[in-house]
Amino acid sequence: MKATHKSFVIVFTLILISCFAVQIHGKKKREAVLNHLFHASLKNASGVDTSHFQAPEHLDESRFHSQDGSKEEDRIQRWPGQPNVGFSQYGGYVTVDKSAGRALYYYFAEAQTSKESLPLLLWLNGGPGCSSLAYGAMQELGPFRVHSDGKTLYKNKFAWNYAANVLFLESPAGVGFSYSNRSSDYDKSGDKQTAEDNYVFLRNWLERFPEYKDREFYISGESYAGHYVPQLAYTVLYHNKKANKAIINLKGILIGNPVINDETDTIGVYDYYGSHALISQEAAQILRKYCDNSSSAGGDPKCSAAINESNRDTSNINIYNIYGPICTQPSITSKPKKGSLTSFDPCSDYYVYNYLNLPEVQESIHANVTKLKHDWQPCSNIIQSWLDSPSTVIPLIQEFMANGLRVWIFSGDNDGVIPVTSTEYSLQAMKLHVKTGWHPWYINGEVGGYTEEYKGNLTFATVRGAGHEVPSYQPLRALSLIKHFVDGTGLPDIKD
């Protein structure tokens, strides 16, 4: 199969990086992860294509329109089966292209307390093609988790809306409940279009919720959102500079286990597998030596053999959380099991899938599923191509540092998909100057992880015992992380 800059094969496997797709489990999923690494290594590594970072200079003003009355129409009275809460919730659509009938779905959970003063935080899941509602909102940092009966919810006492007003966005069109009436849009998805639509969404959303126009704003996400977040932030920064004012009051970005730089991401996975005894040292060395970034790597039988061996050796573990359990009973239960926040249920995907496909749930959250023409899916099955994806976003991160934005990058240290080694290698490639050296950070008298601060307002932090979706596996440590990020304070370096 011919490898292009981002072929559909690469895109398909990247989708798997960000989510446990309900329809894909076990061996096939793990093979896809390593196949991503293999095919990614075939790309032409001739340097950074800066054209990918060109923000849209002229946005059609017809894409920005009045939002009068829309806010109250979007108010969610309550999710079916939810416990009582004391904060406001909203959900609905924001049109980003009237001519195409393209609209993005959002869910907004205002802060538990002090909503008038706490910042606004946008969360994006990656893929590309995975739902921020399915993962971020319902399995990670949202105010609720879904019981095993697939019908009722329980509170997440570590929800991030204890630290901010949190906005979840389903993006691009074709993901989750977001849609386009022009089906050809699904064949034109890519990083550039996603950043443009997300920016148009934000501008319109802030018209709908004008009380947040001047609020401090942060963009966060995980996995392939390592592309989404920087490219959206760059678009915001560009238009703020062009207008010579803060159209959107962007203060910083936060990305977890992110796709940042293909070359170091790939090498980091090989080394992580070898150093964590997931594959043999011989296989790790062969991957390093023969599965390089040269165009001839795909034809090397030693590379192919090492990948096949790695697929075999990791096929029966959860590569998203290498020390965690796998789902052995992929179905809902007649009665809900006791929900646990400290011991994440690996079958949660199935509970969420059932819950978000309930007609009463879709009606209560104002999801117009009639336009989707298929069941809601946690990861899109209608986006068939991805047109553009740069090999690195490091230049954007450097641009943010130069402009005084706060940049935090975090890694769950049990993630085998975009592991901590990948991110460490990407940071090394940036040749940063250390401000505060490597040291443990603490929460509740325990080591929450390790951190290092760099000159230019960039912080890197690990989260001990967390997998790819950090708030799922270590919710307390993740909440501590986000609180310190929005407060602009360093992670605590003493036990008390």
CSV table of C-alpha atoms in Angstrom, one decimal:
chain,number,residue,atom,x,y,z
A,1,MET,CA,0.0,0.0,0.0
A,2,LYS,CA,1.4,3.3,-1.0
A,3,ALA,CA,2.3,5.7,1.8
A,4,THR,CA,1.5,9.3,1.4
A,5,HIS,CA,2.0,12.3,3.8
A,6,LYS,CA,-1.1,11.1,5.6
A,7,SER,CA,-2.8,8.2,3.9
A,8,PHE,CA,-6.1,6.9,5.0
A,9,VAL,CA,-4.4,3.9,6.7
A,10,ILE,CA,-2.5,6.3,8.9
A,11,VAL,CA,-5.6,8.3,9.7
A,12,PHE,CA,-7.5,5.1,10.6
A,13,THR,CA,-4.8,4.1,13.0
A,14,LEU,CA,-4.5,7.6,14.5
A,15,ILE,CA,-8.2,7.4,15.3
A,16,LEU,CA,-7.5,4.4,17.4
A,17,ILE,CA,-4.8,6.3,19.3
A,18,SER,CA,-7.3,8.6,21.0
A,19,CYS,CA,-10.1,6.2,21.9
A,20,PHE,CA,-11.3,2.7,22.7
A,21,ALA,CA,-13.7,2.5,19.7
A,22,VAL,CA,-16.6,0.3,20.7
A,23,GLN,CA,-16.5,-1.7,17.5
A,24,ILE,CA,-12.7,-2.4,17.7
A,25,HIS,CA,-11.1,-4.4,20.5
A,26,GLY,CA,-8.3,-6.8,21.3
A,27,LYS,CA,-5.7,-7.8,18.8
A,28,LYS,CA,-6.9,-5.7,15.9
A,29,LYS,CA,-6.7,-2.6,17.9
A,30,ARG,CA,-3.2,-3.2,19.1
A,31,GLU,CA,-2.0,-4.1,15.6
A,32,ALA,CA,-3.4,-0.9,14.3
A,33,VAL,CA,-1.3,1.1,16.8
A,34,LEU,CA,2.0,-0.3,15.7
A,35,ASN,CA,0.9,-0.2,12.1
A,36,HIS,CA,0.5,3.5,12.6
A,37,LEU,CA,4.1,3.7,13.7
A,38,PHE,CA,5.3,1.7,10.7
A,39,HIS,CA,3.4,3.7,8.1
A,40,ALA,CA,4.2,7.0,9.7
A,41,SER,CA,7.9,6.1,9.3
A,42,LEU,CA,7.4,6.0,5.5
A,43,LYS,CA,6.5,9.7,5.3
A,44,ASN,CA,8.9,12.1,3.6
A,45,ALA,CA,10.9,13.6,6.5
A,46,SER,CA,12.1,16.6,4.5
A,47,GLY,CA,11.4,19.2,7.2
A,48,VAL,CA,8.4,21.2,8.4
A,49,ASP,CA,5.8,22.3,5.9
A,50,THR,CA,4.9,25.7,7.3
A,51,SER,CA,2.0,26.1,4.9
A,52,HIS,CA,0.1,23.9,7.3
A,53,PHE,CA,0.3,26.6,9.9
A,54,GLN,CA,-1.2,29.4,7.9
A,55,ALA,CA,-4.3,30.6,9.7
A,56,PRO,CA,-7.2,31.6,7.5
A,57,GLU,CA,-6.7,35.3,6.7
A,58,HIS,CA,-10.1,36.1,5.4
A,59,LEU,CA,-13.1,34.4,7.1
A,60,ASP,CA,-16.4,35.0,5.5
A,61,GLU,CA,-18.4,37.3,7.8
A,62,SER,CA,-21.5,35.3,7.0
A,63,ARG,CA,-20.1,32.6,9.2
A,64,PHE,CA,-20.5,34.8,12.2
A,65,HIS,CA,-24.1,35.5,13.1
A,66,SER,CA,-26.4,36.6,15.9
A,67,GLN,CA,-27.0,34.1,18.7
A,68,ASP,CA,-29.9,35.9,20.4
A,69,GLY,CA,-32.0,33.5,22.5
A,70,SER,CA,-29.9,30.4,21.7
A,71,LYS,CA,-28.3,30.2,25.1
A,72,GLU,CA,-31.6,29.4,27.0
A,73,GLU,CA,-32.7,27.1,24.2
A,74,ASP,CA,-29.5,25.1,24.9
A,75,ARG,CA,-30.1,24.8,28.6
A,76,ILE,CA,-30.0,21.1,29.7
A,77,GLN,CA,-32.5,20.7,32.5
A,78,ARG,CA,-31.0,17.4,33.5
A,79,TRP,CA,-29.5,14.3,31.8
A,80,PRO,CA,-31.7,11.2,32.2
A,81,GLY,CA,-30.6,9.3,35.3
A,82,GLN,CA,-28.3,12.0,36.6
A,83,PRO,CA,-27.9,12.9,40.3
A,84,ASN,CA,-28.8,16.3,41.5
A,85,VAL,CA,-26.2,19.1,40.9
A,86,GLY,CA,-26.0,22.7,41.6
A,87,PHE,CA,-24.4,24.0,38.4
A,88,SER,CA,-25.9,24.9,35.0
A,89,GLN,CA,-25.4,22.8,31.9
A,90,TYR,CA,-26.0,23.5,28.2
A,91,GLY,CA,-25.8,21.6,25.0
A,92,GLY,CA,-26.6,22.2,21.4
A,93,TYR,CA,-25.3,23.1,18.0
A,94,VAL,CA,-23.4,26.1,16.7
A,95,THR,CA,-23.5,26.5,12.9
A,96,VAL,CA,-20.0,27.0,11.4
A,97,ASP,CA,-21.0,27.1,7.7
A,98,LYS,CA,-24.6,27.9,6.8
A,99,SER,CA,-24.3,27.2,3.1
A,100,ALA,CA,-23.1,23.6,3.8
A,101,GLY,CA,-25.4,23.1,6.8
A,102,ARG,CA,-22.3,22.3,8.9
A,103,ALA,CA,-22.8,22.4,12.7
A,104,LEU,CA,-20.7,21.4,15.7
A,105,TYR,CA,-22.2,20.0,18.9
A,106,TYR,CA,-21.0,21.2,22.2
A,107,TYR,CA,-21.7,20.4,25.9
A,108,PHE,CA,-20.9,23.0,28.5
A,109,ALA,CA,-20.7,22.5,32.3
A,110,GLU,CA,-20.4,25.7,34.2
A,111,ALA,CA,-18.2,25.7,37.3
A,112,GLN,CA,-19.4,24.1,40.4
A,113,THR,CA,-18.7,27.3,42.3
A,114,SER,CA,-17.5,30.8,41.4
A,115,LYS,CA,-18.5,30.5,37.8
A,116,GLU,CA,-18.3,34.3,37.4
A,117,SER,CA,-14.6,34.4,38.1
A,118,LEU,CA,-13.2,31.0,37.0
A,119,PRO,CA,-11.7,30.8,33.5
A,120,LEU,CA,-13.2,29.1,30.5
A,121,LEU,CA,-11.5,25.9,29.4
A,122,LEU,CA,-12.1,24.1,26.1
A,123,TRP,CA,-11.5,20.4,25.9
A,124,LEU,CA,-10.9,18.5,22.6
A,125,ASN,CA,-10.4,14.8,22.2
A,126,GLY,CA,-8.3,13.6,19.3
A,127,GLY,CA,-8.3,10.7,16.9
A,128,PRO,CA,-8.7,12.4,14.5
A,129,GLY,CA,-12.4,11.5,14.7
A,130,CYS,CA,-13.2,10.7,18.3
A,131,SER,CA,-15.9,12.3,20.4
A,132,SER,CA,-15.1,14.7,23.2
A,133,LEU,CA,-18.5,13.8,24.7
A,134,ALA,CA,-17.8,10.1,24.7
A,135,TYR,CA,-14.4,10.4,26.3
A,136,GLY,CA,-13.6,13.8,27.8
A,137,ALA,CA,-17.1,14.4,29.2
A,138,MET,CA,-18.3,11.0,30.1
A,139,GLN,CA,-15.2,9.0,30.9
A,140,GLU,CA,-12.6,11.5,32.0
A,141,LEU,CA,-13.1,15.0,33.3
A,142,GLY,CA,-16.8,15.7,33.0
A,143,PRO,CA,-19.2,16.0,35.9
A,144,PHE,CA,-20.7,12.5,35.5
A,145,ARG,CA,-19.7,8.9,34.7
A,146,VAL,CA,-22.0,6.3,33.3
A,147,HIS,CA,-23.1,3.3,35.4
A,148,SER,CA,-22.8,-0.2,34.0
A,149,ASP,CA,-26.5,-0.3,33.3
A,150,GLY,CA,-26.0,2.2,30.5
A,151,LYS,CA,-28.9,4.2,31.8
A,152,THR,CA,-27.9,6.1,34.9
A,153,LEU,CA,-25.1,8.4,35.9
A,154,TYR,CA,-23.0,9.1,39.1
A,155,LYS,CA,-21.0,12.1,40.1
A,156,ASN,CA,-17.4,12.6,39.3
A,157,LYS,CA,-16.1,14.4,42.4
A,158,PHE,CA,-12.9,15.1,40.5
A,159,ALA,CA,-14.5,16.8,37.6
A,160,TRP,CA,-12.6,19.7,36.1
A,161,ASN,CA,-15.5,22.1,36.5
A,162,TYR,CA,-14.3,22.4,40.1
A,163,ALA,CA,-11.4,24.4,38.5
A,164,ALA,CA,-13.0,26.1,35.5
A,165,ASN,CA,-16.1,26.5,33.3
A,166,VAL,CA,-15.6,23.5,30.9
A,167,LEU,CA,-16.6,23.4,27.3
A,168,PHE,CA,-16.5,20.1,25.3
A,169,LEU,CA,-16.6,20.3,21.5
A,170,GLU,CA,-17.3,17.5,19.1
A,171,SER,CA,-15.1,18.2,16.1
A,172,PRO,CA,-14.8,18.1,13.2
A,173,ALA,CA,-18.2,17.6,11.5
A,174,GLY,CA,-18.9,13.9,11.3
A,175,VAL,CA,-17.6,13.3,14.9
A,176,GLY,CA,-20.1,12.4,17.6
A,177,PHE,CA,-23.2,14.5,17.2
A,178,SER,CA,-21.6,17.1,14.9
A,179,TYR,CA,-22.7,16.9,11.3
A,180,SER,CA,-22.9,18.5,7.8
A,181,ASN,CA,-25.7,18.4,5.4
A,182,ARG,CA,-23.1,18.4,2.6
A,183,SER,CA,-21.8,14.8,2.8
A,184,SER,CA,-18.7,15.7,0.7
A,185,ASP,CA,-17.5,17.6,3.8
A,186,TYR,CA,-16.7,14.3,5.3
A,187,ASP,CA,-14.1,13.7,2.6
A,188,LYS,CA,-12.4,17.1,3.1
A,189,SER,CA,-11.5,16.8,6.8
A,190,GLY,CA,-8.1,17.7,7.9
A,191,ASP,CA,-6.1,19.8,10.4
A,192,LYS,CA,-6.5,23.1,8.6
A,193,GLN,CA,-10.3,22.8,8.2
A,194,THR,CA,-10.7,21.6,11.7
A,195,ALA,CA,-8.8,24.6,13.1
A,196,GLU,CA,-10.9,27.0,11.0
A,197,ASP,CA,-14.2,25.5,12.0
A,198,ASN,CA,-13.2,25.3,15.7
A,199,TYR,CA,-12.3,29.0,15.5
A,200,VAL,CA,-15.6,30.0,13.9
A,201,PHE,CA,-17.4,27.9,16.5
A,202,LEU,CA,-15.6,29.7,19.3
A,203,ARG,CA,-16.5,33.2,18.0
A,204,ASN,CA,-20.1,32.2,17.6
A,205,TRP,CA,-20.3,30.4,20.9
A,206,LEU,CA,-18.9,33.5,22.7
A,207,GLU,CA,-21.7,35.5,21.1
A,208,ARG,CA,-24.2,33.0,22.6
A,209,PHE,CA,-22.5,33.2,26.0
A,210,PRO,CA,-21.2,36.9,26.0
A,211,GLU,CA,-20.4,36.8,29.7
A,212,TYR,CA,-17.4,34.7,28.8
A,213,LYS,CA,-16.0,37.0,26.1
A,214,ASP,CA,-13.4,38.7,28.3
A,215,ARG,CA,-12.8,35.7,30.5
A,216,GLU,CA,-9.4,34.1,30.6
A,217,PHE,CA,-9.5,31.2,28.1
A,218,TYR,CA,-7.5,28.0,27.8
A,219,ILE,CA,-7.5,25.2,25.2
A,220,SER,CA,-6.8,21.7,26.3
A,221,GLY,CA,-7.0,18.2,24.9
A,222,GLU,CA,-5.2,14.8,24.5
A,223,SER,CA,-3.6,12.6,21.9
A,224,TYR,CA,-4.3,13.9,18.4
A,225,ALA,CA,-5.5,17.0,20.0
A,226,GLY,CA,-1.7,17.6,20.2
A,227,HIS,CA,-2.5,18.9,16.7
A,228,TYR,CA,-5.9,20.3,17.3
A,229,VAL,CA,-5.0,22.4,20.3
A,230,PRO,CA,-1.9,24.2,18.9
A,231,GLN,CA,-3.5,24.8,15.5
A,232,LEU,CA,-6.6,26.3,17.0
A,233,ALA,CA,-4.5,28.4,19.4
A,234,TYR,CA,-2.4,29.6,16.5
A,235,THR,CA,-5.5,30.7,14.7
A,236,VAL,CA,-6.8,32.6,17.7
A,237,LEU,CA,-3.4,34.2,18.2
A,238,TYR,CA,-3.2,35.2,14.5
A,239,HIS,CA,-6.6,36.9,14.5
A,240,ASN,CA,-6.0,38.6,17.8
A,241,LYS,CA,-2.8,40.1,16.3
A,242,LYS,CA,-4.5,41.0,13.1
A,243,ALA,CA,-7.3,42.9,15.0
A,244,ASN,CA,-4.8,44.4,17.4
A,245,LYS,CA,-7.0,43.3,20.3
A,246,ALA,CA,-7.9,40.1,22.2
A,247,ILE,CA,-11.0,38.9,20.3
A,248,ILE,CA,-10.6,35.7,22.3
A,249,ASN,CA,-8.7,36.1,25.6
A,250,LEU,CA,-6.3,33.1,25.1
A,251,LYS,CA,-3.9,32.6,28.0
A,252,GLY,CA,-2.5,29.2,27.4
A,253,ILE,CA,-2.7,25.6,26.2
A,254,LEU,CA,-2.6,22.2,28.0
A,255,ILE,CA,-2.1,18.9,26.1
A,256,GLY,CA,-1.8,15.4,27.4
A,257,ASN,CA,0.0,12.4,25.9
A,258,PRO,CA,0.0,14.4,22.7
A,259,VAL,CA,0.9,13.7,19.1
A,260,ILE,CA,3.6,16.4,18.6
A,261,ASN,CA,6.4,15.3,16.4
A,262,ASP,CA,6.1,12.1,14.3
A,263,GLU,CA,9.8,11.1,14.4
A,264,THR,CA,10.3,11.4,18.1
A,265,ASP,CA,6.8,10.1,18.9
A,266,THR,CA,7.6,6.9,16.9
A,267,ILE,CA,11.1,6.3,18.4
A,268,GLY,CA,9.7,7.0,21.8
A,269,VAL,CA,7.2,4.1,21.4
A,270,TYR,CA,9.9,1.7,20.3
A,271,ASP,CA,12.0,2.6,23.4
A,272,TYR,CA,9.0,2.5,25.8
A,273,TYR,CA,8.0,-1.0,24.6
A,274,GLY,CA,11.5,-2.2,25.1
A,275,SER,CA,12.2,-0.6,28.4
A,276,HIS,CA,8.8,-1.8,29.9
A,277,ALA,CA,9.4,-5.4,28.8
A,278,LEU,CA,6.4,-5.4,26.4
A,279,ILE,CA,8.7,-6.7,23.7
A,280,SER,CA,12.1,-8.3,23.6
A,281,GLN,CA,15.2,-6.1,23.6
A,282,GLU,CA,16.1,-7.6,20.2
A,283,ALA,CA,12.8,-6.5,18.7
A,284,ALA,CA,13.2,-3.0,20.2
A,285,GLN,CA,16.7,-2.7,18.7
A,286,ILE,CA,15.5,-3.9,15.3
A,287,LEU,CA,12.6,-1.4,15.3
A,288,ARG,CA,15.0,1.3,16.1
A,289,LYS,CA,17.5,0.3,13.4
A,290,TYR,CA,15.3,-0.9,10.5
A,291,CYS,CA,12.0,1.0,11.0
A,292,ASP,CA,13.5,4.5,10.6
A,293,ASN,CA,12.2,7.5,8.7
A,294,SER,CA,13.7,6.5,5.4
A,295,SER,CA,11.4,5.9,2.4
A,296,SER,CA,12.9,2.4,2.1
A,297,ALA,CA,11.8,1.2,5.6
A,298,GLY,CA,8.6,-0.2,4.4
A,299,GLY,CA,10.4,-2.8,2.3
A,300,ASP,CA,12.7,-4.1,5.0
A,301,PRO,CA,11.6,-7.6,6.1
A,302,LYS,CA,13.4,-7.2,9.4
A,303,CYS,CA,11.2,-4.1,10.2
A,304,SER,CA,8.0,-6.0,9.2
A,305,ALA,CA,9.0,-9.0,11.3
A,306,ALA,CA,9.8,-6.9,14.4
A,307,ILE,CA,6.4,-5.2,14.1
A,308,ASN,CA,4.6,-8.5,13.7
A,309,GLU,CA,6.4,-9.7,16.8
A,310,SER,CA,5.5,-6.6,18.7
A,311,ASN,CA,1.8,-7.0,17.7
A,312,ARG,CA,1.8,-10.5,18.9
A,313,ASP,CA,3.4,-9.7,22.3
A,314,THR,CA,1.1,-6.8,23.1
A,315,SER,CA,-2.1,-8.2,21.7
A,316,ASN,CA,-3.6,-9.3,25.0
A,317,ILE,CA,-2.9,-6.2,27.1
A,318,ASN,CA,-4.5,-2.7,27.2
A,319,ILE,CA,-1.8,-0.7,25.4
A,320,TYR,CA,-3.6,2.5,26.5
A,321,ASN,CA,-2.9,1.6,30.1
A,322,ILE,CA,-0.3,-1.2,30.1
A,323,TYR,CA,-0.7,-2.2,33.8
A,324,GLY,CA,-4.5,-1.9,33.7
A,325,PRO,CA,-7.2,-4.6,33.2
A,326,ILE,CA,-9.0,-5.2,29.9
A,327,CYS,CA,-12.7,-5.4,29.3
A,328,THR,CA,-13.8,-9.1,29.6
A,329,GLN,CA,-17.5,-8.6,29.6
A,330,PRO,CA,-18.4,-6.0,26.9
A,331,SER,CA,-22.0,-5.5,27.7
A,332,ILE,CA,-24.3,-3.5,30.0
A,333,THR,CA,-25.7,-5.0,33.2
A,334,SER,CA,-29.4,-5.2,34.2
A,335,LYS,CA,-28.6,-3.5,37.5
A,336,PRO,CA,-25.8,-0.9,37.8
A,337,LYS,CA,-22.6,-2.0,39.5
A,338,LYS,CA,-21.2,0.4,42.1
A,339,GLY,CA,-19.4,3.1,40.2
A,340,SER,CA,-15.8,3.7,41.1
A,341,LEU,CA,-13.7,6.8,40.3
A,342,THR,CA,-10.5,5.4,41.7
A,343,SER,CA,-10.7,2.1,39.8
A,344,PHE,CA,-11.6,2.9,36.2
A,345,ASP,CA,-13.9,0.3,34.6
A,346,PRO,CA,-12.3,-0.8,31.2
A,347,CYS,CA,-15.8,-1.6,29.9
A,348,SER,CA,-17.0,2.0,30.2
A,349,ASP,CA,-17.0,2.5,26.4
A,350,TYR,CA,-20.0,0.1,26.2
A,351,TYR,CA,-21.9,1.9,29.0
A,352,VAL,CA,-21.4,5.3,27.3
A,353,TYR,CA,-22.3,3.9,23.9
A,354,ASN,CA,-25.6,2.6,25.2
A,355,TYR,CA,-26.4,5.7,27.1
A,356,LEU,CA,-25.7,8.2,24.4
A,357,ASN,CA,-27.8,6.2,21.9
A,358,LEU,CA,-30.9,6.4,24.1
A,359,PRO,CA,-33.5,8.6,22.4
A,360,GLU,CA,-34.4,10.3,25.8
A,361,VAL,CA,-30.8,11.2,26.3
A,362,GLN,CA,-30.4,12.7,22.8
A,363,GLU,CA,-33.5,14.7,23.3
A,364,SER,CA,-32.6,16.0,26.7
A,365,ILE,CA,-29.2,17.3,25.5
A,366,HIS,CA,-30.6,18.7,22.2
A,367,ALA,CA,-28.7,16.4,19.9
A,368,ASN,CA,-30.3,16.3,16.4
A,369,VAL,CA,-29.5,12.7,15.5
A,370,THR,CA,-31.9,12.7,12.5
A,371,LYS,CA,-29.3,14.6,10.6
A,372,LEU,CA,-26.6,11.9,11.3
A,373,LYS,CA,-28.4,9.0,9.6
A,374,HIS,CA,-26.6,6.5,11.8
A,375,ASP,CA,-26.2,5.5,15.4
A,376,TRP,CA,-24.0,7.8,17.5
A,377,GLN,CA,-20.5,6.4,17.6
A,378,PRO,CA,-17.6,7.2,20.0
A,379,CYS,CA,-15.2,7.5,17.0
A,380,SER,CA,-16.4,8.5,13.6
A,381,ASN,CA,-17.1,5.9,10.9
A,382,ILE,CA,-18.1,8.4,8.2
A,383,ILE,CA,-14.9,10.4,8.0
A,384,GLN,CA,-13.1,8.5,5.2
A,385,SER,CA,-10.1,10.7,4.6
A,386,TRP,CA,-7.8,13.2,6.3
A,387,LEU,CA,-6.3,15.7,3.9
A,388,ASP,CA,-3.5,17.4,5.9
A,389,SER,CA,-1.5,16.7,9.0
A,390,PRO,CA,1.9,18.2,9.5
A,391,SER,CA,4.7,15.9,10.8
A,392,THR,CA,5.4,18.3,13.7
A,393,VAL,CA,3.7,21.1,15.6
A,394,ILE,CA,6.9,22.1,17.5
A,395,PRO,CA,7.1,25.4,15.6
A,396,LEU,CA,3.7,26.3,17.0
A,397,ILE,CA,4.7,25.5,20.6
A,398,GLN,CA,7.7,27.7,20.1
A,399,GLU,CA,5.5,30.5,18.8
A,400,PHE,CA,3.3,30.4,21.9
A,401,MET,CA,6.3,30.5,24.2
A,402,ALA,CA,7.6,33.5,22.3
A,403,ASN,CA,4.2,35.2,22.7
A,404,GLY,CA,4.0,34.6,26.5
A,405,LEU,CA,1.3,32.0,26.5
A,406,ARG,CA,1.3,29.3,29.2
A,407,VAL,CA,2.2,25.9,27.8
A,408,TRP,CA,1.8,22.7,29.8
A,409,ILE,CA,2.3,19.2,28.5
A,410,PHE,CA,1.5,16.2,30.6
A,411,SER,CA,1.9,12.4,30.2
A,412,GLY,CA,0.3,9.4,31.9
A,413,ASP,CA,3.3,7.2,32.5
A,414,ASN,CA,1.4,3.9,31.8
A,415,ASP,CA,0.4,4.9,28.3
A,416,GLY,CA,1.9,2.8,25.5
A,417,VAL,CA,0.3,4.7,22.6
A,418,ILE,CA,2.0,8.1,22.9
A,419,PRO,CA,4.2,7.3,25.9
A,420,VAL,CA,6.2,9.6,28.2
A,421,THR,CA,9.3,8.7,26.3
A,422,SER,CA,7.8,10.1,23.0
A,423,THR,CA,7.0,13.4,24.7
A,424,GLU,CA,10.4,13.6,26.4
A,425,TYR,CA,12.2,13.1,23.1
A,426,SER,CA,10.0,15.8,21.5
A,427,LEU,CA,10.9,18.2,24.2
A,428,GLN,CA,14.6,17.4,23.8
A,429,ALA,CA,14.3,18.2,20.1
A,430,MET,CA,13.1,21.7,21.1
A,431,LYS,CA,16.5,22.3,22.8
A,432,LEU,CA,14.8,24.1,25.7
A,433,HIS,CA,16.6,25.7,28.7
A,434,VAL,CA,15.7,24.3,32.0
A,435,LYS,CA,14.3,26.7,34.6
A,436,THR,CA,13.5,24.2,37.4
A,437,GLY,CA,15.0,20.7,37.2
A,438,TRP,CA,13.3,17.4,37.2
A,439,HIS,CA,11.6,16.6,40.6
A,440,PRO,CA,8.6,14.9,42.0
A,441,TRP,CA,5.3,16.7,42.6
A,442,TYR,CA,2.9,15.7,45.4
A,443,ILE,CA,-0.8,15.3,46.1
A,444,ASN,CA,-2.2,14.0,49.4
A,445,GLY,CA,1.3,13.2,50.7
A,446,GLU,CA,2.1,10.9,47.7
A,447,VAL,CA,4.1,11.5,44.6
A,448,GLY,CA,1.6,12.5,41.9
A,449,GLY,CA,4.3,12.4,39.2
A,450,TYR,CA,7.4,14.2,38.1
A,451,THR,CA,7.8,17.6,36.5
A,452,GLU,CA,10.3,20.0,34.9
A,453,GLU,CA,9.9,23.7,34.1
A,454,TYR,CA,11.6,25.4,31.1
A,455,LYS,CA,12.3,29.0,30.3
A,456,GLY,CA,9.6,30.4,28.2
A,457,ASN,CA,6.7,29.3,30.4
A,458,LEU,CA,6.6,25.7,29.4
A,459,THR,CA,6.0,23.0,32.0
A,460,PHE,CA,6.2,19.2,31.5
A,461,ALA,CA,4.6,16.9,34.0
A,462,THR,CA,4.1,13.2,34.3
A,463,VAL,CA,1.1,11.7,36.1
A,464,ARG,CA,2.1,8.6,38.0
A,465,GLY,CA,-0.1,5.5,37.4
A,466,ALA,CA,-2.1,7.1,34.5
A,467,GLY,CA,-2.8,5.7,31.1
A,468,HIS,CA,-3.5,7.5,27.8
A,469,GLU,CA,-6.7,9.1,29.2
A,470,VAL,CA,-5.1,10.6,32.3
A,471,PRO,CA,-8.3,11.8,34.1
A,472,SER,CA,-9.9,8.3,33.7
A,473,TYR,CA,-7.1,6.5,35.6
A,474,GLN,CA,-5.9,9.2,38.1
A,475,PRO,CA,-8.7,11.6,38.5
A,476,LEU,CA,-7.5,13.3,41.7
A,477,ARG,CA,-4.0,13.8,40.3
A,478,ALA,CA,-5.5,15.1,37.1
A,479,LEU,CA,-7.7,17.6,39.0
A,480,SER,CA,-4.6,18.8,40.9
A,481,LEU,CA,-2.8,19.3,37.6
A,482,ILE,CA,-5.6,21.4,36.0
A,483,LYS,CA,-6.1,23.5,39.1
A,484,HIS,CA,-2.4,24.5,39.2
A,485,PHE,CA,-2.4,25.0,35.4
A,486,VAL,CA,-5.3,27.5,35.4
A,487,ASP,CA,-4.0,29.2,38.6
A,488,GLY,CA,-0.5,29.6,37.0
A,489,THR,CA,1.2,28.0,39.9
A,490,GLY,CA,3.8,25.3,39.9
A,491,LEU,CA,2.9,21.8,41.0
A,492,PRO,CA,3.5,21.3,44.7
A,493,ASP,CA,7.0,20.0,45.4
A,494,ILE,CA,6.6,19.2,49.1
A,495,LYS,CA,4.5,16.4,50.6
A,496,ASP,CA,2.2,18.7,52.6
